């Protein structure tokens, strides 16, 4: 059985991260020494794909994006995406006993990534 949370180190700081595949793909981040401080980054599914398959649930699996003439393809629920998000967030954004939500697409645009395509996956 896999662990539900994973530990990641970015800029000599340790964090715990986990993901959820429900109505939207969500990455949750928390400093390892303060688990009451949570930042959730959600990647909403567009209305076109929500009811595409009656049996399976659709979720956002990967993002193809560009920055500085380089193209990246990252799975949303990968350690690379968690590290990218953590490295662009300020450590001061983690506040004790607060749960903060961000739209992942808005954050990537704010960080000058140009989203070319969102790849969807099936979950059952």
mmCIF file of N, CA and C in Angstrom, residues 15-90:
data_model
loop_
_atom_site.group_PDB
_atom_site.id
_atom_site.type_symbol
_atom_site.label_atom_id
_atom_site.label_comp_id
_atom_site.label_asym_id
_atom_site.label_seq_id
_atom_site.Cartn_x
_atom_site.Cartn_y
_atom_site.Cartn_z
ATOM 1 N N UNK A 15 8.856 19.726 3.124
ATOM 2 C CA UNK A 15 7.410 19.868 3.024
ATOM 3 C C UNK A 15 6.794 18.482 2.886
ATOM 4 N N UNK A 16 5.532 18.407 3.239
ATOM 5 C CA UNK A 16 4.736 17.215 2.974
ATOM 6 C C UNK A 16 3.762 17.596 1.875
ATOM 7 N N UNK A 17 3.566 16.717 0.909
ATOM 8 C CA UNK A 17 2.602 16.987 -0.147
ATOM 9 C C UNK A 17 1.784 15.732 -0.427
ATOM 10 N N UNK A 18 0.553 15.956 -0.841
ATOM 11 C CA UNK A 18 -0.342 14.881 -1.235
ATOM 12 C C UNK A 18 -1.303 15.434 -2.271
ATOM 13 N N UNK A 19 -1.989 14.546 -2.965
ATOM 14 C CA UNK A 19 -2.881 14.999 -4.021
ATOM 15 C C UNK A 19 -4.263 14.378 -3.886
ATOM 16 N N UNK A 20 -5.214 15.001 -4.575
ATOM 17 C CA UNK A 20 -6.595 14.525 -4.606
ATOM 18 C C UNK A 20 -7.079 14.573 -6.052
ATOM 19 N N UNK A 21 -7.768 13.535 -6.462
ATOM 20 C CA UNK A 21 -8.357 13.486 -7.804
ATOM 21 C C UNK A 21 -9.868 13.410 -7.647
ATOM 22 N N UNK A 22 -10.475 14.532 -7.438
ATOM 23 C CA UNK A 22 -11.923 14.563 -7.292
ATOM 24 C C UNK A 22 -12.494 15.424 -8.412
ATOM 25 N N UNK A 23 -13.280 16.413 -8.108
ATOM 26 C CA UNK A 23 -13.848 17.275 -9.147
ATOM 27 C C UNK A 23 -12.742 18.037 -9.882
ATOM 28 N N UNK A 24 -11.638 18.241 -9.220
ATOM 29 C CA UNK A 24 -10.484 18.904 -9.817
ATOM 30 C C UNK A 24 -9.221 18.277 -9.243
ATOM 31 N N UNK A 25 -8.153 18.298 -10.008
ATOM 32 C CA UNK A 25 -6.887 17.772 -9.527
ATOM 33 C C UNK A 25 -6.298 18.787 -8.556
ATOM 34 N N UNK A 26 -5.950 18.336 -7.345
ATOM 35 C CA UNK A 26 -5.467 19.251 -6.310
ATOM 36 C C UNK A 26 -4.177 18.722 -5.707
ATOM 37 N N UNK A 27 -3.199 19.624 -5.556
ATOM 38 C CA UNK A 27 -1.961 19.325 -4.838
ATOM 39 C C UNK A 27 -2.023 20.094 -3.527
ATOM 40 N N UNK A 28 -1.803 19.395 -2.418
ATOM 41 C CA UNK A 28 -1.790 20.015 -1.091
ATOM 42 C C UNK A 28 -0.362 20.035 -0.572
ATOM 43 N N UNK A 29 0.042 21.164 -0.017
ATOM 44 C CA UNK A 29 1.403 21.358 0.494
ATOM 45 C C UNK A 29 1.353 21.837 1.932
ATOM 46 N N UNK A 30 2.298 21.353 2.728
ATOM 47 C CA UNK A 30 2.377 21.770 4.122
ATOM 48 C C UNK A 30 3.818 21.668 4.588
ATOM 49 N N UNK A 31 4.324 22.650 5.335
ATOM 50 C CA UNK A 31 5.662 22.511 5.913
ATOM 51 C C UNK A 31 5.685 21.305 6.855
ATOM 52 N N UNK A 32 6.790 20.602 6.886
ATOM 53 C CA UNK A 32 6.858 19.384 7.687
ATOM 54 C C UNK A 32 6.723 19.663 9.179
ATOM 55 N N UNK A 33 7.104 20.864 9.613
ATOM 56 C CA UNK A 33 7.048 21.182 11.040
ATOM 57 C C UNK A 33 5.747 21.885 11.458
ATOM 58 N N UNK A 34 4.841 22.143 10.496
ATOM 59 C CA UNK A 34 3.559 22.778 10.822
ATOM 60 C C UNK A 34 2.474 22.249 9.896
ATOM 61 N N UNK A 35 1.902 21.144 10.267
ATOM 62 C CA UNK A 35 0.904 20.499 9.411
ATOM 63 C C UNK A 35 -0.463 21.179 9.446
ATOM 64 N N UNK A 36 -0.609 22.224 10.264
ATOM 65 C CA UNK A 36 -1.866 22.978 10.280
ATOM 66 C C UNK A 36 -1.881 24.059 9.204
ATOM 67 N N UNK A 37 -0.741 24.315 8.601
ATOM 68 C CA UNK A 37 -0.626 25.293 7.531
ATOM 69 C C UNK A 37 -0.648 24.542 6.198
ATOM 70 N N UNK A 38 -1.718 24.727 5.430
ATOM 71 C CA UNK A 38 -1.876 23.989 4.178
ATOM 72 C C UNK A 38 -2.156 24.970 3.045
ATOM 73 N N UNK A 39 -1.472 24.768 1.937
ATOM 74 C CA UNK A 39 -1.784 25.485 0.708
ATOM 75 C C UNK A 39 -2.224 24.436 -0.308
ATOM 76 N N UNK A 40 -3.412 24.633 -0.869
ATOM 77 C CA UNK A 40 -3.961 23.730 -1.880
ATOM 78 C C UNK A 40 -3.971 24.434 -3.226
ATOM 79 N N UNK A 41 -3.394 23.780 -4.219
ATOM 80 C CA UNK A 41 -3.383 24.308 -5.573
ATOM 81 C C UNK A 41 -4.274 23.394 -6.402
ATOM 82 N N UNK A 42 -5.372 23.943 -6.903
ATOM 83 C CA UNK A 42 -6.315 23.125 -7.662
ATOM 84 C C UNK A 42 -6.247 23.479 -9.144
ATOM 85 N N UNK A 43 -6.433 22.466 -9.961
ATOM 86 C CA UNK A 43 -6.434 22.608 -11.411
ATOM 87 C C UNK A 43 -7.817 22.189 -11.903
ATOM 88 N N UNK A 44 -8.748 23.156 -12.071
ATOM 89 C CA UNK A 44 -10.130 22.814 -12.410
ATOM 90 C C UNK A 44 -10.256 22.219 -13.812
ATOM 91 N N UNK A 45 -11.159 21.279 -13.924
ATOM 92 C CA UNK A 45 -11.482 20.651 -15.198
ATOM 93 C C UNK A 45 -12.459 21.538 -15.937
ATOM 94 N N UNK A 46 -12.211 21.767 -17.217
ATOM 95 C CA UNK A 46 -13.140 22.632 -17.956
ATOM 96 C C UNK A 46 -14.463 21.906 -18.213
ATOM 97 N N UNK A 47 -15.486 22.659 -18.460
ATOM 98 C CA UNK A 47 -16.846 22.124 -18.589
ATOM 99 C C UNK A 47 -16.981 21.157 -19.758
ATOM 100 N N UNK A 48 -16.157 21.300 -20.778
ATOM 101 C CA UNK A 48 -16.237 20.433 -21.955
ATOM 102 C C UNK A 48 -15.923 18.983 -21.588
ATOM 103 N N UNK A 49 -14.929 18.777 -20.714
ATOM 104 C CA UNK A 49 -14.482 17.427 -20.390
ATOM 105 C C UNK A 49 -15.220 16.786 -19.216
ATOM 106 N N UNK A 50 -15.989 17.541 -18.469
ATOM 107 C CA UNK A 50 -16.591 17.002 -17.239
ATOM 108 C C UNK A 50 -17.467 15.783 -17.457
ATOM 109 N N UNK A 51 -18.223 15.748 -18.539
ATOM 110 C CA UNK A 51 -19.161 14.647 -18.763
ATOM 111 C C UNK A 51 -18.831 13.878 -20.039
ATOM 112 N N UNK A 52 -17.555 13.798 -20.367
ATOM 113 C CA UNK A 52 -17.136 13.150 -21.599
ATOM 114 C C UNK A 52 -17.318 11.632 -21.540
ATOM 115 N N UNK A 53 -17.016 11.021 -20.406
ATOM 116 C CA UNK A 53 -17.137 9.573 -20.244
ATOM 117 C C UNK A 53 -18.116 9.277 -19.114
ATOM 118 N N UNK A 54 -19.183 8.526 -19.383
ATOM 119 C CA UNK A 54 -20.169 8.263 -18.333
ATOM 120 C C UNK A 54 -19.679 7.307 -17.243
ATOM 121 N N UNK A 55 -18.749 6.412 -17.562
ATOM 122 C CA UNK A 55 -18.301 5.403 -16.592
ATOM 123 C C UNK A 55 -17.093 5.893 -15.787
ATOM 124 N N UNK A 56 -16.149 6.509 -16.454
ATOM 125 C CA UNK A 56 -14.915 6.942 -15.823
ATOM 126 C C UNK A 56 -14.979 8.409 -15.444
ATOM 127 N N UNK A 57 -14.221 8.777 -14.435
ATOM 128 C CA UNK A 57 -14.066 10.182 -14.092
ATOM 129 C C UNK A 57 -12.872 10.734 -14.862
ATOM 130 N N UNK A 58 -13.000 11.941 -15.334
ATOM 131 C CA UNK A 58 -11.924 12.620 -16.051
ATOM 132 C C UNK A 58 -11.220 13.548 -15.068
ATOM 133 N N UNK A 59 -9.901 13.630 -15.167
ATOM 134 C CA UNK A 59 -9.155 14.572 -14.345
ATOM 135 C C UNK A 59 -8.023 15.165 -15.169
ATOM 136 N N UNK A 60 -7.510 16.310 -14.757
ATOM 137 C CA UNK A 60 -6.366 16.921 -15.427
ATOM 138 C C UNK A 60 -5.114 16.164 -15.013
ATOM 139 N N UNK A 61 -4.460 15.532 -15.984
ATOM 140 C CA UNK A 61 -3.315 14.678 -15.694
ATOM 141 C C UNK A 61 -1.981 15.396 -15.874
ATOM 142 N N UNK A 62 -1.839 16.145 -16.954
ATOM 143 C CA UNK A 62 -0.552 16.788 -17.245
ATOM 144 C C UNK A 62 -0.788 18.136 -17.925
ATOM 145 N N UNK A 63 0.250 18.962 -17.870
ATOM 146 C CA UNK A 63 0.197 20.283 -18.499
ATOM 147 C C UNK A 63 1.414 20.428 -19.402
ATOM 148 N N UNK A 64 1.150 20.823 -20.624
ATOM 149 C CA UNK A 64 2.235 21.167 -21.546
ATOM 150 C C UNK A 64 2.303 22.683 -21.549
ATOM 151 N N UNK A 65 3.473 23.213 -21.183
ATOM 152 C CA UNK A 65 3.604 24.661 -21.029
ATOM 153 C C UNK A 65 4.973 25.115 -21.495
ATOM 154 N N UNK A 66 5.080 26.407 -21.743
ATOM 155 C CA UNK A 66 6.325 26.998 -22.227
ATOM 156 C C UNK A 66 6.748 28.149 -21.329
ATOM 157 N N UNK A 67 8.062 28.300 -21.215
ATOM 158 C CA UNK A 67 8.631 29.460 -20.533
ATOM 159 C C UNK A 67 10.041 29.650 -21.068
ATOM 160 N N UNK A 68 10.376 30.880 -21.434
ATOM 161 C CA UNK A 68 11.699 31.215 -21.961
ATOM 162 C C UNK A 68 12.105 30.284 -23.106
ATOM 163 N N UNK A 69 11.206 30.092 -24.057
ATOM 164 C CA UNK A 69 11.427 29.274 -25.253
ATOM 165 C C UNK A 69 11.734 27.800 -24.959
ATOM 166 N N UNK A 70 11.416 27.334 -23.783
ATOM 167 C CA UNK A 70 11.544 25.917 -23.458
ATOM 168 C C UNK A 70 10.162 25.356 -23.184
ATOM 169 N N UNK A 71 9.921 24.145 -23.677
ATOM 170 C CA UNK A 71 8.626 23.512 -23.459
ATOM 171 C C UNK A 71 8.764 22.450 -22.374
ATOM 172 N N UNK A 72 7.789 22.412 -21.478
ATOM 173 C CA UNK A 72 7.764 21.461 -20.380
ATOM 174 C C UNK A 72 6.467 20.665 -20.452
ATOM 175 N N UNK A 73 6.545 19.397 -20.101
ATOM 176 C CA UNK A 73 5.350 18.575 -19.942
ATOM 177 C C UNK A 73 5.448 17.951 -18.557
ATOM 178 N N UNK A 74 4.608 18.412 -17.648
ATOM 179 C CA UNK A 74 4.660 17.925 -16.269
ATOM 180 C C UNK A 74 3.336 17.291 -15.875
ATOM 181 N N UNK A 75 3.435 16.112 -15.268
ATOM 182 C CA UNK A 75 2.241 15.535 -14.667
ATOM 183 C C UNK A 75 1.893 16.384 -13.450
ATOM 184 N N UNK A 76 0.633 16.673 -13.268
ATOM 185 C CA UNK A 76 0.215 17.556 -12.179
ATOM 186 C C UNK A 76 0.507 16.927 -10.821
ATOM 187 N N UNK A 77 0.326 15.620 -10.694
ATOM 188 C CA UNK A 77 0.519 14.975 -9.394
ATOM 189 C C UNK A 77 1.925 14.386 -9.250
ATOM 190 N N UNK A 78 2.903 15.026 -9.868
ATOM 191 C CA UNK A 78 4.289 14.548 -9.792
ATOM 192 C C UNK A 78 5.107 15.379 -8.801
ATOM 193 N N UNK A 79 6.198 14.816 -8.294
ATOM 194 C CA UNK A 79 7.084 15.589 -7.420
ATOM 195 C C UNK A 79 7.665 16.829 -8.112
ATOM 196 N N UNK A 80 7.863 16.753 -9.430
ATOM 197 C CA UNK A 80 8.397 17.908 -10.157
ATOM 198 C C UNK A 80 7.433 19.086 -10.095
ATOM 199 N N UNK A 81 6.129 18.820 -10.226
ATOM 200 C CA UNK A 81 5.148 19.896 -10.152
ATOM 201 C C UNK A 81 5.083 20.453 -8.734
ATOM 202 N N UNK A 82 5.126 19.574 -7.736
ATOM 203 C CA UNK A 82 5.116 20.042 -6.340
ATOM 204 C C UNK A 82 6.335 20.929 -6.073
ATOM 205 N N UNK A 83 7.511 20.518 -6.571
ATOM 206 C CA UNK A 83 8.730 21.307 -6.379
ATOM 207 C C UNK A 83 8.653 22.641 -7.112
ATOM 208 N N UNK A 84 8.095 22.643 -8.323
ATOM 209 C CA UNK A 84 7.936 23.889 -9.077
ATOM 210 C C UNK A 84 7.050 24.871 -8.321
ATOM 211 N N UNK A 85 5.954 24.381 -7.791
ATOM 212 C CA UNK A 85 5.030 25.245 -7.056
ATOM 213 C C UNK A 85 5.686 25.774 -5.784
ATOM 214 N N UNK A 86 6.319 24.886 -5.020
ATOM 215 C CA UNK A 86 6.956 25.303 -3.767
ATOM 216 C C UNK A 86 8.058 26.328 -4.024
ATOM 217 N N UNK A 87 8.843 26.100 -5.074
ATOM 218 C CA UNK A 87 9.963 27.015 -5.334
ATOM 219 C C UNK A 87 9.496 28.403 -5.748
ATOM 220 N N UNK A 88 8.272 28.511 -6.269
ATOM 221 C CA UNK A 88 7.748 29.816 -6.665
ATOM 222 C C UNK A 88 6.883 30.473 -5.598
ATOM 223 N N UNK A 89 6.470 29.718 -4.594
ATOM 224 C CA UNK A 89 5.716 30.294 -3.482
ATOM 225 C C UNK A 89 6.687 30.844 -2.443
ATOM 226 N N UNK A 90 6.266 31.843 -1.734
ATOM 227 C CA UNK A 90 7.063 32.367 -0.629
ATOM 228 C C UNK A 90 6.780 31.524 0.616
#
